[in-house]
Every structure is written in structure tokens, then in C-alpha cells.
Amino acid sequence: MHVAEHYALACGAQLSAPHIPLDFYPVPHEKYICLVTQSDILSKKYDFYNEVVDLLIPYLADVKIVQIGAPDDPELPNTINYRGLTRKQNNYIISKSLAVAGNDFYYTHAAAVLNKPLITLFGPLYKEISRPFWGDKGEHYCI
């Protein structure tokens, strides 16, 4: 049972797709993917995003890589830095992206609701019970 279903059952609540609020933020790029480096739990942080960026760049051609996260997340080289924006601004940036990859955090779950192709990196939680609940499961890759 997914953790969202478990909580709903315990509370006697019905699950429905959440509303993801968006605030416009000017992104001058038409084609980009988002890397979400933010996490609220240390064990969910991923330390090798620099290597991920280096591996992706040769395959992306004219597609940019946008980093979203907390202002104190390390800035990734060869990415466009949008760290430190509001949650609604980041939601907007995600809504316009081609795909999203990142830690198991709010933004990867928001990307699922927004039906974005998604790669989520999991830490101490089992992906089977905490993977994104909404969106197209065929477009979600959980590691």
C-alpha cells in the first residue's frame, strides 16, 4: 500500500489529485529539463549531480539543464541556476520543462501531478510505497 493510501485510510479521507499552484517566472529557454537538488532529509540528498550533468550534456544538444532547489544547495556547473525561488515559481518552471529528475522531494511529486516524464532518486524509503502517486506511471522511473 502506498504511503498516501495508508494516511488516507488512517484519517478516513478520500484521495484526489492535488492542485499544483503556479506563479509565472520568466524562463528564456524553450527546451530544458529540471534537476531538483533540494531535499529536507540529509539521507535523501544525492551527492553526484555533477557527474549526472556531465553524462547528460553530450546527449542533450539544444536542451538546457535547469537546477531548482534551496538557495544553500551546491550550484551545479553547466546548469542554469534557479535555486532559491518560491515553490509556485518552481512549479511553473517544472510545468514548462521537458522532463524532471531529482531527489524524492515535493518537486518530483509535483512534476508527476503535472504529467512530466520523471526520474526520482530514493533514499531511505522504499520506492514501492512512496513513489509519485499521481500522473502517468509509465513516465516515472524510480531508483
Short mmCIF file of N, CA, C and O in Angstrom, two decimals:
data_model
loop_
_atom_site.label_atom_id
_atom_site.label_comp_id
_atom_site.label_asym_id
_atom_site.label_seq_id
_atom_site.Cartn_x
_atom_site.Cartn_y
_atom_site.Cartn_z
N MET A 1 0.85 -1.18 0.00
CA MET A 1 0.00 0.00 0.00
C MET A 1 0.90 1.24 0.00
O MET A 1 1.86 1.32 0.74
N HIS A 2 0.56 2.18 -0.87
CA HIS A 2 1.31 3.44 -0.94
C HIS A 2 1.10 4.22 0.35
O HIS A 2 0.04 4.16 0.97
N VAL A 3 2.12 4.98 0.74
CA VAL A 3 2.04 5.73 1.99
C VAL A 3 0.87 6.73 1.96
O VAL A 3 0.22 6.95 2.98
N ALA A 4 0.55 7.30 0.81
CA ALA A 4 -0.58 8.24 0.71
C ALA A 4 -1.89 7.50 0.99
O ALA A 4 -2.77 8.03 1.68
N GLU A 5 -2.01 6.29 0.48
CA GLU A 5 -3.21 5.50 0.75
C GLU A 5 -3.31 5.12 2.23
O GLU A 5 -4.39 5.12 2.81
N HIS A 6 -2.17 4.82 2.81
CA HIS A 6 -2.14 4.47 4.23
C HIS A 6 -2.62 5.64 5.10
O HIS A 6 -3.45 5.46 5.99
N TYR A 7 -2.11 6.84 4.82
CA TYR A 7 -2.52 8.02 5.59
C TYR A 7 -4.00 8.32 5.38
O TYR A 7 -4.72 8.66 6.31
N ALA A 8 -4.47 8.20 4.13
CA ALA A 8 -5.88 8.47 3.84
C ALA A 8 -6.77 7.49 4.59
O ALA A 8 -7.78 7.88 5.18
N LEU A 9 -6.39 6.22 4.58
CA LEU A 9 -7.16 5.21 5.28
C LEU A 9 -7.20 5.50 6.79
O LEU A 9 -8.25 5.42 7.42
N ALA A 10 -6.05 5.85 7.35
CA ALA A 10 -5.97 6.13 8.79
C ALA A 10 -6.81 7.35 9.18
O ALA A 10 -7.32 7.42 10.30
N CYS A 11 -6.94 8.30 8.25
CA CYS A 11 -7.69 9.53 8.54
C CYS A 11 -9.14 9.46 8.07
O CYS A 11 -9.92 10.39 8.31
N GLY A 12 -9.50 8.41 7.36
CA GLY A 12 -10.85 8.31 6.82
C GLY A 12 -11.08 9.28 5.69
O GLY A 12 -12.20 9.75 5.48
N ALA A 13 -10.03 9.61 4.96
CA ALA A 13 -10.12 10.60 3.88
C ALA A 13 -10.12 9.92 2.52
O ALA A 13 -9.68 8.78 2.38
N GLN A 14 -10.59 10.63 1.51
CA GLN A 14 -10.55 10.17 0.12
C GLN A 14 -9.41 10.88 -0.58
O GLN A 14 -9.23 12.09 -0.42
N LEU A 15 -8.64 10.15 -1.38
CA LEU A 15 -7.56 10.76 -2.15
C LEU A 15 -8.09 11.30 -3.47
O LEU A 15 -8.91 10.66 -4.13
N SER A 16 -7.62 12.49 -3.82
CA SER A 16 -7.89 13.05 -5.14
C SER A 16 -6.65 13.81 -5.57
O SER A 16 -5.84 14.21 -4.73
N ALA A 17 -6.49 13.99 -6.87
CA ALA A 17 -5.31 14.66 -7.38
C ALA A 17 -5.20 16.07 -6.80
O ALA A 17 -6.18 16.82 -6.80
N PRO A 18 -4.03 16.44 -6.32
CA PRO A 18 -3.86 17.78 -5.75
C PRO A 18 -3.78 18.86 -6.83
O PRO A 18 -3.46 18.58 -7.98
N HIS A 19 -4.09 20.06 -6.44
CA HIS A 19 -3.91 21.24 -7.30
C HIS A 19 -2.49 21.74 -7.08
O HIS A 19 -2.07 21.94 -5.94
N ILE A 20 -1.75 21.94 -8.14
CA ILE A 20 -0.38 22.46 -8.05
C ILE A 20 -0.43 23.93 -8.47
O ILE A 20 -0.60 24.24 -9.65
N PRO A 21 -0.26 24.87 -7.52
CA PRO A 21 -0.33 26.29 -7.87
C PRO A 21 0.93 26.74 -8.61
O PRO A 21 2.04 26.31 -8.29
N LEU A 22 0.73 27.60 -9.61
CA LEU A 22 1.84 28.10 -10.44
C LEU A 22 1.91 29.61 -10.37
O LEU A 22 0.88 30.28 -10.40
N ASP A 23 3.12 30.15 -10.27
CA ASP A 23 3.37 31.57 -10.44
C ASP A 23 4.34 31.74 -11.59
O ASP A 23 5.42 31.13 -11.58
N PHE A 24 3.98 32.57 -12.55
CA PHE A 24 4.84 32.79 -13.71
C PHE A 24 6.24 33.17 -13.28
O PHE A 24 6.44 33.96 -12.34
N TYR A 25 7.22 32.60 -13.97
CA TYR A 25 8.62 33.01 -13.80
C TYR A 25 9.24 32.97 -15.19
O TYR A 25 9.12 31.97 -15.90
N PRO A 26 9.89 34.05 -15.60
CA PRO A 26 10.41 34.11 -16.97
C PRO A 26 11.60 33.16 -17.17
O PRO A 26 12.65 33.33 -16.56
N VAL A 27 11.40 32.17 -18.00
CA VAL A 27 12.47 31.24 -18.37
C VAL A 27 12.70 31.44 -19.86
O VAL A 27 11.82 31.14 -20.67
N PRO A 28 13.87 31.96 -20.24
CA PRO A 28 14.08 32.32 -21.64
C PRO A 28 14.42 31.14 -22.55
O PRO A 28 14.78 31.34 -23.70
N HIS A 29 14.30 29.93 -22.07
CA HIS A 29 14.67 28.75 -22.86
C HIS A 29 13.41 27.95 -23.19
O HIS A 29 12.57 27.74 -22.33
N GLU A 30 13.31 27.51 -24.44
CA GLU A 30 12.15 26.71 -24.84
C GLU A 30 12.30 25.26 -24.43
O GLU A 30 11.33 24.62 -24.04
N LYS A 31 13.50 24.74 -24.55
CA LYS A 31 13.74 23.33 -24.26
C LYS A 31 14.69 23.20 -23.08
O LYS A 31 15.85 23.62 -23.16
N TYR A 32 14.17 22.61 -22.01
CA TYR A 32 15.03 22.38 -20.85
C TYR A 32 14.46 21.25 -20.00
O TYR A 32 13.29 20.92 -20.08
N ILE A 33 15.36 20.66 -19.23
CA ILE A 33 14.96 19.68 -18.21
C ILE A 33 15.33 20.26 -16.86
O ILE A 33 16.22 21.11 -16.76
N CYS A 34 14.66 19.81 -15.83
CA CYS A 34 14.92 20.29 -14.47
C CYS A 34 15.64 19.22 -13.66
O CYS A 34 15.26 18.05 -13.69
N LEU A 35 16.65 19.66 -12.92
CA LEU A 35 17.28 18.83 -11.90
C LEU A 35 16.89 19.41 -10.55
O LEU A 35 17.15 20.58 -10.28
N VAL A 36 16.26 18.59 -9.72
CA VAL A 36 15.83 19.02 -8.38
C VAL A 36 16.87 18.53 -7.38
O VAL A 36 16.98 17.32 -7.14
N THR A 37 17.62 19.45 -6.81
CA THR A 37 18.69 19.06 -5.88
C THR A 37 18.28 19.22 -4.42
O THR A 37 19.01 18.81 -3.53
N GLN A 38 17.12 19.77 -4.18
CA GLN A 38 16.68 20.04 -2.81
C GLN A 38 16.13 18.79 -2.14
O GLN A 38 15.50 17.95 -2.77
N SER A 39 16.39 18.68 -0.84
CA SER A 39 15.79 17.63 -0.02
C SER A 39 15.77 18.13 1.41
O SER A 39 16.66 18.84 1.85
N ASP A 40 14.73 17.75 2.13
CA ASP A 40 14.61 18.19 3.51
C ASP A 40 15.22 17.18 4.48
O ASP A 40 15.32 17.44 5.67
N ILE A 41 15.65 16.04 3.96
CA ILE A 41 16.25 14.99 4.80
C ILE A 41 17.62 14.66 4.23
O ILE A 41 17.74 14.33 3.04
N LEU A 42 18.64 14.73 5.05
CA LEU A 42 20.01 14.51 4.60
C LEU A 42 20.19 13.18 3.87
O LEU A 42 20.87 13.10 2.86
N SER A 43 19.56 12.13 4.36
CA SER A 43 19.73 10.81 3.74
C SER A 43 19.05 10.70 2.37
O SER A 43 19.26 9.73 1.65
N LYS A 44 18.27 11.70 2.00
CA LYS A 44 17.64 11.71 0.68
C LYS A 44 18.44 12.54 -0.33
O LYS A 44 18.09 12.59 -1.49
N LYS A 45 19.49 13.20 0.12
CA LYS A 45 20.31 14.00 -0.79
C LYS A 45 21.17 13.10 -1.66
O LYS A 45 21.60 12.03 -1.23
N TYR A 46 21.44 13.54 -2.86
CA TYR A 46 22.28 12.81 -3.80
C TYR A 46 23.52 13.65 -4.06
O TYR A 46 23.42 14.83 -4.38
N ASP A 47 24.69 13.04 -3.92
CA ASP A 47 25.94 13.80 -3.96
C ASP A 47 26.61 13.83 -5.33
O ASP A 47 27.68 14.43 -5.46
N PHE A 48 26.03 13.21 -6.34
CA PHE A 48 26.74 13.05 -7.60
C PHE A 48 26.05 13.72 -8.79
O PHE A 48 26.16 13.26 -9.93
N TYR A 49 25.35 14.81 -8.53
CA TYR A 49 24.68 15.51 -9.63
C TYR A 49 25.68 16.10 -10.63
O TYR A 49 25.37 16.21 -11.82
N ASN A 50 26.87 16.48 -10.18
CA ASN A 50 27.88 16.98 -11.13
C ASN A 50 28.15 15.93 -12.20
O ASN A 50 28.24 16.26 -13.40
N GLU A 51 28.30 14.68 -11.78
CA GLU A 51 28.56 13.60 -12.73
C GLU A 51 27.35 13.37 -13.64
O GLU A 51 27.50 13.08 -14.82
N VAL A 52 26.16 13.48 -13.08
CA VAL A 52 24.94 13.32 -13.89
C VAL A 52 24.91 14.37 -14.99
O VAL A 52 24.65 14.06 -16.15
N VAL A 53 25.20 15.62 -14.64
CA VAL A 53 25.21 16.69 -15.63
C VAL A 53 26.24 16.39 -16.71
O VAL A 53 25.96 16.50 -17.91
N ASP A 54 27.44 15.97 -16.30
CA ASP A 54 28.49 15.65 -17.28
C ASP A 54 28.07 14.53 -18.22
O ASP A 54 28.41 14.55 -19.41
N LEU A 55 27.32 13.55 -17.72
CA LEU A 55 26.87 12.44 -18.55
C LEU A 55 25.73 12.85 -19.49
O LEU A 55 25.61 12.34 -20.60
N LEU A 56 24.89 13.78 -19.05
CA LEU A 56 23.74 14.20 -19.86
C LEU A 56 24.11 15.14 -21.00
O LEU A 56 23.53 15.06 -22.09
N ILE A 57 25.02 16.04 -20.76
CA ILE A 57 25.31 17.12 -21.72
C ILE A 57 25.55 16.62 -23.14
O ILE A 57 24.98 17.18 -24.09
N PRO A 58 26.33 15.57 -23.38
CA PRO A 58 26.55 15.14 -24.77
C PRO A 58 25.29 14.69 -25.49
O PRO A 58 25.24 14.68 -26.72
N TYR A 59 24.24 14.32 -24.76
CA TYR A 59 23.02 13.81 -25.37
C TYR A 59 21.93 14.86 -25.53
O TYR A 59 20.90 14.57 -26.15
N LEU A 60 22.11 16.03 -24.98
CA LEU A 60 21.01 17.00 -24.94
C LEU A 60 20.99 17.99 -26.08
O LEU A 60 19.98 18.65 -26.29
N ALA A 61 22.06 18.13 -26.82
CA ALA A 61 22.14 19.06 -27.95
C ALA A 61 21.68 20.46 -27.55
O ALA A 61 22.37 21.15 -26.81
N ASP A 62 20.48 20.87 -27.98
CA ASP A 62 19.99 22.22 -27.69
C ASP A 62 19.08 22.29 -26.46
O ASP A 62 18.41 23.29 -26.24
N VAL A 63 19.06 21.24 -25.66
CA VAL A 63 18.24 21.21 -24.45
C VAL A 63 19.10 21.66 -23.27
O VAL A 63 20.19 21.13 -23.04
N LYS A 64 18.63 22.63 -22.52
CA LYS A 64 19.34 23.16 -21.36
C LYS A 64 19.00 22.34 -20.11
O LYS A 64 17.98 21.66 -20.06
N ILE A 65 19.85 22.46 -19.10
CA ILE A 65 19.60 21.85 -17.80
C ILE A 65 19.41 22.97 -16.79
O ILE A 65 20.26 23.83 -16.64
N VAL A 66 18.26 22.96 -16.13
CA VAL A 66 17.90 23.96 -15.13
C VAL A 66 17.98 23.32 -13.75
O VAL A 66 17.44 22.24 -13.55
N GLN A 67 18.66 23.96 -12.84
CA GLN A 67 18.71 23.47 -11.46
C GLN A 67 17.73 24.25 -10.60
O GLN A 67 17.76 25.48 -10.57
N ILE A 68 16.85 23.52 -9.92
CA ILE A 68 15.99 24.16 -8.94
C ILE A 68 16.26 23.51 -7.59
O ILE A 68 16.63 22.34 -7.51
N GLY A 69 16.13 24.30 -6.55
CA GLY A 69 16.39 23.78 -5.21
C GLY A 69 16.50 24.91 -4.21
O GLY A 69 16.16 26.06 -4.49
N ALA A 70 17.02 24.57 -3.06
CA ALA A 70 17.19 25.54 -1.99
C ALA A 70 18.38 26.45 -2.30
O ALA A 70 19.32 26.04 -3.00
N PRO A 71 18.37 27.67 -1.75
CA PRO A 71 19.49 28.58 -2.02
C PRO A 71 20.83 28.05 -1.52
O PRO A 71 21.87 28.39 -2.07
N ASP A 72 20.80 27.18 -0.52
CA ASP A 72 22.07 26.66 0.02
C ASP A 72 22.49 25.34 -0.62
O ASP A 72 23.53 24.78 -0.25
N ASP A 73 21.73 24.82 -1.59
CA ASP A 73 22.19 23.64 -2.34
C ASP A 73 23.41 24.04 -3.15
O ASP A 73 23.46 25.16 -3.68
N PRO A 74 24.38 23.14 -3.29
CA PRO A 74 25.55 23.48 -4.12
C PRO A 74 25.12 23.76 -5.56
O PRO A 74 24.30 23.03 -6.12
N GLU A 75 25.68 24.82 -6.12
CA GLU A 75 25.37 25.15 -7.51
C GLU A 75 26.08 24.17 -8.44
O GLU A 75 27.27 23.90 -8.28
N LEU A 76 25.34 23.64 -9.40
CA LEU A 76 25.90 22.67 -10.34
C LEU A 76 26.50 23.39 -11.54
O LEU A 76 25.87 24.29 -12.11
N PRO A 77 27.70 22.98 -11.95
CA PRO A 77 28.29 23.59 -13.16
C PRO A 77 27.51 23.16 -14.39
O PRO A 77 26.87 22.10 -14.41
N ASN A 78 27.55 23.98 -15.42
CA ASN A 78 26.91 23.69 -16.70
C ASN A 78 25.38 23.58 -16.61
O ASN A 78 24.76 22.89 -17.42
N THR A 79 24.80 24.24 -15.61
CA THR A 79 23.33 24.30 -15.50
C THR A 79 22.93 25.76 -15.36
O THR A 79 23.75 26.62 -15.06
N ILE A 80 21.65 26.01 -15.56
CA ILE A 80 21.10 27.34 -15.33
C ILE A 80 20.53 27.34 -13.93
O ILE A 80 19.70 26.50 -13.58
N ASN A 81 20.98 28.26 -13.12
CA ASN A 81 20.68 28.27 -11.69
C ASN A 81 19.38 28.99 -11.39
O ASN A 81 19.27 30.21 -11.57
N TYR A 82 18.37 28.24 -10.92
CA TYR A 82 17.13 28.81 -10.43
C TYR A 82 16.88 28.39 -8.98
O TYR A 82 15.74 28.22 -8.56
N ARG A 83 17.94 28.21 -8.23
CA ARG A 83 17.79 27.84 -6.82
C ARG A 83 17.23 29.04 -6.05
O ARG A 83 17.48 30.18 -6.38
N GLY A 84 16.48 28.74 -5.01
CA GLY A 84 16.01 29.80 -4.12
C GLY A 84 14.73 30.50 -4.54
O GLY A 84 14.35 31.48 -3.91
N LEU A 85 14.06 30.02 -5.57
CA LEU A 85 12.80 30.63 -5.97
C LEU A 85 11.67 30.11 -5.08
O LEU A 85 11.85 29.18 -4.30
N THR A 86 10.50 30.70 -5.22
CA THR A 86 9.37 30.24 -4.42
C THR A 86 8.87 28.90 -4.95
O THR A 86 9.16 28.50 -6.09
N ARG A 87 8.10 28.22 -4.15
CA ARG A 87 7.54 26.93 -4.54
C ARG A 87 6.67 27.09 -5.80
O ARG A 87 6.75 26.28 -6.72
N LYS A 88 5.84 28.12 -5.84
CA LYS A 88 4.97 28.32 -7.00
C LYS A 88 5.77 28.65 -8.26
O LYS A 88 5.41 28.23 -9.36
N GLN A 89 6.86 29.41 -8.13
CA GLN A 89 7.71 29.71 -9.29
C GLN A 89 8.38 28.43 -9.80
O GLN A 89 8.44 28.18 -11.00
N ASN A 90 8.88 27.62 -8.88
CA ASN A 90 9.48 26.34 -9.29
C ASN A 90 8.45 25.44 -9.95
O ASN A 90 8.75 24.74 -10.92
N ASN A 91 7.22 25.42 -9.43
CA ASN A 91 6.15 24.64 -10.06
C ASN A 91 5.94 25.09 -11.51
O ASN A 91 5.75 24.27 -12.41
N TYR A 92 5.96 26.41 -11.73
CA TYR A 92 5.80 26.94 -13.09
C TYR A 92 6.94 26.47 -13.99
O TYR A 92 6.71 26.02 -15.11
N ILE A 93 8.17 26.57 -13.49
CA ILE A 93 9.34 26.14 -14.28
C ILE A 93 9.22 24.66 -14.62
O ILE A 93 9.46 24.25 -15.76
N ILE A 94 8.81 23.85 -13.67
CA ILE A 94 8.62 22.42 -13.91
C ILE A 94 7.53 22.21 -14.95
O ILE A 94 7.66 21.37 -15.85
N SER A 95 6.44 22.98 -14.87
CA SER A 95 5.31 22.79 -15.80
C SER A 95 5.71 23.03 -17.25
O SER A 95 5.08 22.50 -18.16
N LYS A 96 6.73 23.82 -17.48
CA LYS A 96 7.18 24.15 -18.84
C LYS A 96 8.36 23.28 -19.29
O LYS A 96 8.81 23.38 -20.43
N SER A 97 8.87 22.42 -18.42
CA SER A 97 10.06 21.63 -18.74
C SER A 97 9.69 20.40 -19.58
O SER A 97 8.54 19.97 -19.63
N LEU A 98 10.71 19.81 -20.19
CA LEU A 98 10.52 18.58 -20.96
C LEU A 98 10.49 17.36 -20.05
O LEU A 98 9.82 16.38 -20.34
N ALA A 99 11.25 17.42 -18.95
CA ALA A 99 11.34 16.30 -18.01
C ALA A 99 11.96 16.80 -16.71
O ALA A 99 12.51 17.91 -16.65
N VAL A 100 11.86 15.97 -15.67
CA VAL A 100 12.37 16.32 -14.35
C VAL A 100 13.11 15.12 -13.77
O VAL A 100 12.68 13.98 -13.93
N ALA A 101 14.23 15.40 -13.11
CA ALA A 101 14.95 14.36 -12.36
C ALA A 101 15.35 14.96 -11.03
O ALA A 101 15.65 16.16 -10.95
N GLY A 102 15.31 14.16 -9.99
CA GLY A 102 15.71 14.70 -8.70
C GLY A 102 15.43 13.78 -7.54
O GLY A 102 14.95 12.65 -7.71
N ASN A 103 15.74 14.30 -6.37
CA ASN A 103 15.53 13.58 -5.12
C ASN A 103 14.04 13.40 -4.86
O ASN A 103 13.21 14.13 -5.37
N ASP A 104 13.74 12.44 -4.01
CA ASP A 104 12.37 12.24 -3.52
C ASP A 104 12.03 13.44 -2.65
O ASP A 104 12.42 13.52 -1.49
N PHE A 105 11.33 14.39 -3.24
CA PHE A 105 11.01 15.66 -2.57
C PHE A 105 9.74 16.20 -3.21
O PHE A 105 9.28 15.72 -4.23
N TYR A 106 9.19 17.23 -2.65
CA TYR A 106 7.96 17.84 -3.14
C TYR A 106 7.97 18.03 -4.66
O TYR A 106 7.00 17.71 -5.35
N TYR A 107 9.05 18.58 -5.21
CA TYR A 107 9.06 18.95 -6.63
C TYR A 107 8.96 17.76 -7.56
O TYR A 107 8.37 17.86 -8.64
N THR A 108 9.52 16.62 -7.19
CA THR A 108 9.37 15.45 -8.06
C THR A 108 7.93 14.94 -8.03
O THR A 108 7.39 14.52 -9.05
N HIS A 109 7.28 15.04 -6.88
CA HIS A 109 5.87 14.63 -6.79
C HIS A 109 4.98 15.63 -7.53
O HIS A 109 4.00 15.23 -8.18
N ALA A 110 5.31 16.91 -7.45
CA ALA A 110 4.56 17.93 -8.21
C ALA A 110 4.71 17.68 -9.71
O ALA A 110 3.74 17.80 -10.47
N ALA A 111 5.92 17.32 -10.15
CA ALA A 111 6.15 17.03 -11.57
C ALA A 111 5.27 15.87 -12.03
O ALA A 111 4.76 15.88 -13.15
N ALA A 112 5.07 14.87 -11.17
CA ALA A 112 4.21 13.75 -11.52
C ALA A 112 2.76 14.21 -11.72
O ALA A 112 2.10 13.81 -12.68
N VAL A 113 2.28 15.06 -10.82
CA VAL A 113 0.92 15.59 -10.95
C VAL A 113 0.79 16.40 -12.25
O VAL A 113 -0.24 16.36 -12.91
N LEU A 114 1.87 17.09 -12.64
CA LEU A 114 1.88 17.89 -13.86
C LEU A 114 2.16 17.04 -15.10
O LEU A 114 2.34 17.58 -16.19
N ASN A 115 2.21 15.72 -14.93
CA ASN A 115 2.42 14.76 -16.02
C ASN A 115 3.72 14.98 -16.79
O ASN A 115 3.74 14.90 -18.02
N LYS A 116 4.78 15.22 -16.06
CA LYS A 116 6.10 15.35 -16.67
C LYS A 116 6.84 14.01 -16.59
O LYS A 116 6.73 13.30 -15.60
N PRO A 117 7.58 13.64 -17.64
CA PRO A 117 8.45 12.47 -17.51
C PRO A 117 9.40 12.71 -16.34
O PRO A 117 9.89 13.82 -16.15
N LEU A 118 9.66 11.66 -15.57
CA LEU A 118 10.27 11.88 -14.26
C LEU A 118 11.20 10.75 -13.87
O LEU A 118 10.89 9.57 -14.05
N ILE A 119 12.36 11.12 -13.32
CA ILE A 119 13.26 10.18 -12.66
C ILE A 119 13.40 10.65 -11.22
O ILE A 119 13.79 11.79 -10.98
N THR A 120 13.05 9.78 -10.27
CA THR A 120 13.14 10.13 -8.86
C THR A 120 14.15 9.22 -8.18
O THR A 120 14.11 8.00 -8.34
N LEU A 121 15.06 9.84 -7.44
CA LEU A 121 16.07 9.09 -6.69
C LEU A 121 15.61 8.97 -5.24
O LEU A 121 15.34 9.97 -4.59
N PHE A 122 15.53 7.74 -4.76
CA PHE A 122 15.05 7.49 -3.40
C PHE A 122 16.20 7.20 -2.46
O PHE A 122 17.19 6.60 -2.84
N GLY A 123 16.04 7.63 -1.23
CA GLY A 123 17.00 7.37 -0.16
C GLY A 123 16.51 6.24 0.71
O GLY A 123 16.37 5.11 0.27
N PRO A 124 16.16 6.55 1.96
CA PRO A 124 15.83 5.50 2.92
C PRO A 124 14.43 4.91 2.78
O PRO A 124 14.14 3.89 3.39
N LEU A 125 13.55 5.52 1.99
CA LEU A 125 12.20 5.00 1.84
C LEU A 125 12.12 4.05 0.64
O LEU A 125 12.78 4.26 -0.36
N TYR A 126 11.31 3.03 0.76
CA TYR A 126 11.11 2.12 -0.36
C TYR A 126 10.33 2.82 -1.45
O TYR A 126 9.26 3.39 -1.20
N LYS A 127 10.83 2.74 -2.67
CA LYS A 127 10.15 3.40 -3.79
C LYS A 127 8.76 2.82 -4.03
O LYS A 127 7.86 3.51 -4.48
N GLU A 128 8.58 1.56 -3.71
CA GLU A 128 7.29 0.91 -3.96
C GLU A 128 6.15 1.53 -3.14
O GLU A 128 5.00 1.49 -3.57
N ILE A 129 6.45 2.11 -1.99
CA ILE A 129 5.40 2.69 -1.15
C ILE A 129 5.40 4.21 -1.15
O ILE A 129 4.49 4.82 -0.62
N SER A 130 6.42 4.82 -1.75
CA SER A 130 6.49 6.29 -1.69
C SER A 130 6.75 6.94 -3.05
O SER A 130 6.99 8.14 -3.11
N ARG A 131 6.68 6.17 -4.11
CA ARG A 131 6.85 6.75 -5.45
C ARG A 131 5.72 7.74 -5.73
O ARG A 131 4.71 7.73 -5.03
N PRO A 132 5.88 8.60 -6.73
CA PRO A 132 4.78 9.53 -7.04
C PRO A 132 3.47 8.78 -7.26
O PRO A 132 3.42 7.78 -7.96
N PHE A 133 2.44 9.27 -6.62
CA PHE A 133 1.14 8.59 -6.60
C PHE A 133 0.29 8.95 -7.81
O PHE A 133 -0.47 8.14 -8.30
N TRP A 134 0.40 10.19 -8.29
CA TRP A 134 -0.42 10.67 -9.40
C TRP A 134 0.41 10.74 -10.67
O TRP A 134 1.62 10.64 -10.64
N GLY A 135 -0.27 10.94 -11.78
CA GLY A 135 0.41 11.07 -13.07
C GLY A 135 0.54 9.74 -13.79
O GLY A 135 0.09 8.70 -13.32
N ASP A 136 1.19 9.78 -14.94
CA ASP A 136 1.38 8.62 -15.80
C ASP A 136 2.52 7.76 -15.27
O ASP A 136 3.69 8.11 -15.43
N LYS A 137 2.19 6.63 -14.67
CA LYS A 137 3.21 5.75 -14.08
C LYS A 137 4.21 5.24 -15.11
O LYS A 137 5.36 4.95 -14.79
N GLY A 138 3.80 5.16 -16.36
CA GLY A 138 4.71 4.74 -17.42
C GLY A 138 5.81 5.74 -17.71
O GLY A 138 6.79 5.42 -18.37
N GLU A 139 5.65 6.96 -17.22
CA GLU A 139 6.64 8.02 -17.42
C GLU A 139 7.46 8.31 -16.16
O GLU A 139 8.20 9.27 -16.11
N HIS A 140 7.29 7.49 -15.13
CA HIS A 140 8.01 7.67 -13.87
C HIS A 140 9.03 6.56 -13.71
O HIS A 140 8.67 5.38 -13.76
N TYR A 141 10.27 6.94 -13.50
CA TYR A 141 11.33 5.98 -13.26
C TYR A 141 11.87 6.25 -11.87
O TYR A 141 12.32 7.36 -11.58
N CYS A 142 11.77 5.25 -11.01
CA CYS A 142 12.16 5.42 -9.61
C CYS A 142 13.37 4.54 -9.32
O CYS A 142 13.34 3.33 -9.57
N ILE A 143 14.40 5.16 -8.78
CA ILE A 143 15.65 4.47 -8.49
C ILE A 143 15.94 4.56 -7.00
O ILE A 143 15.85 5.61 -6.41
#
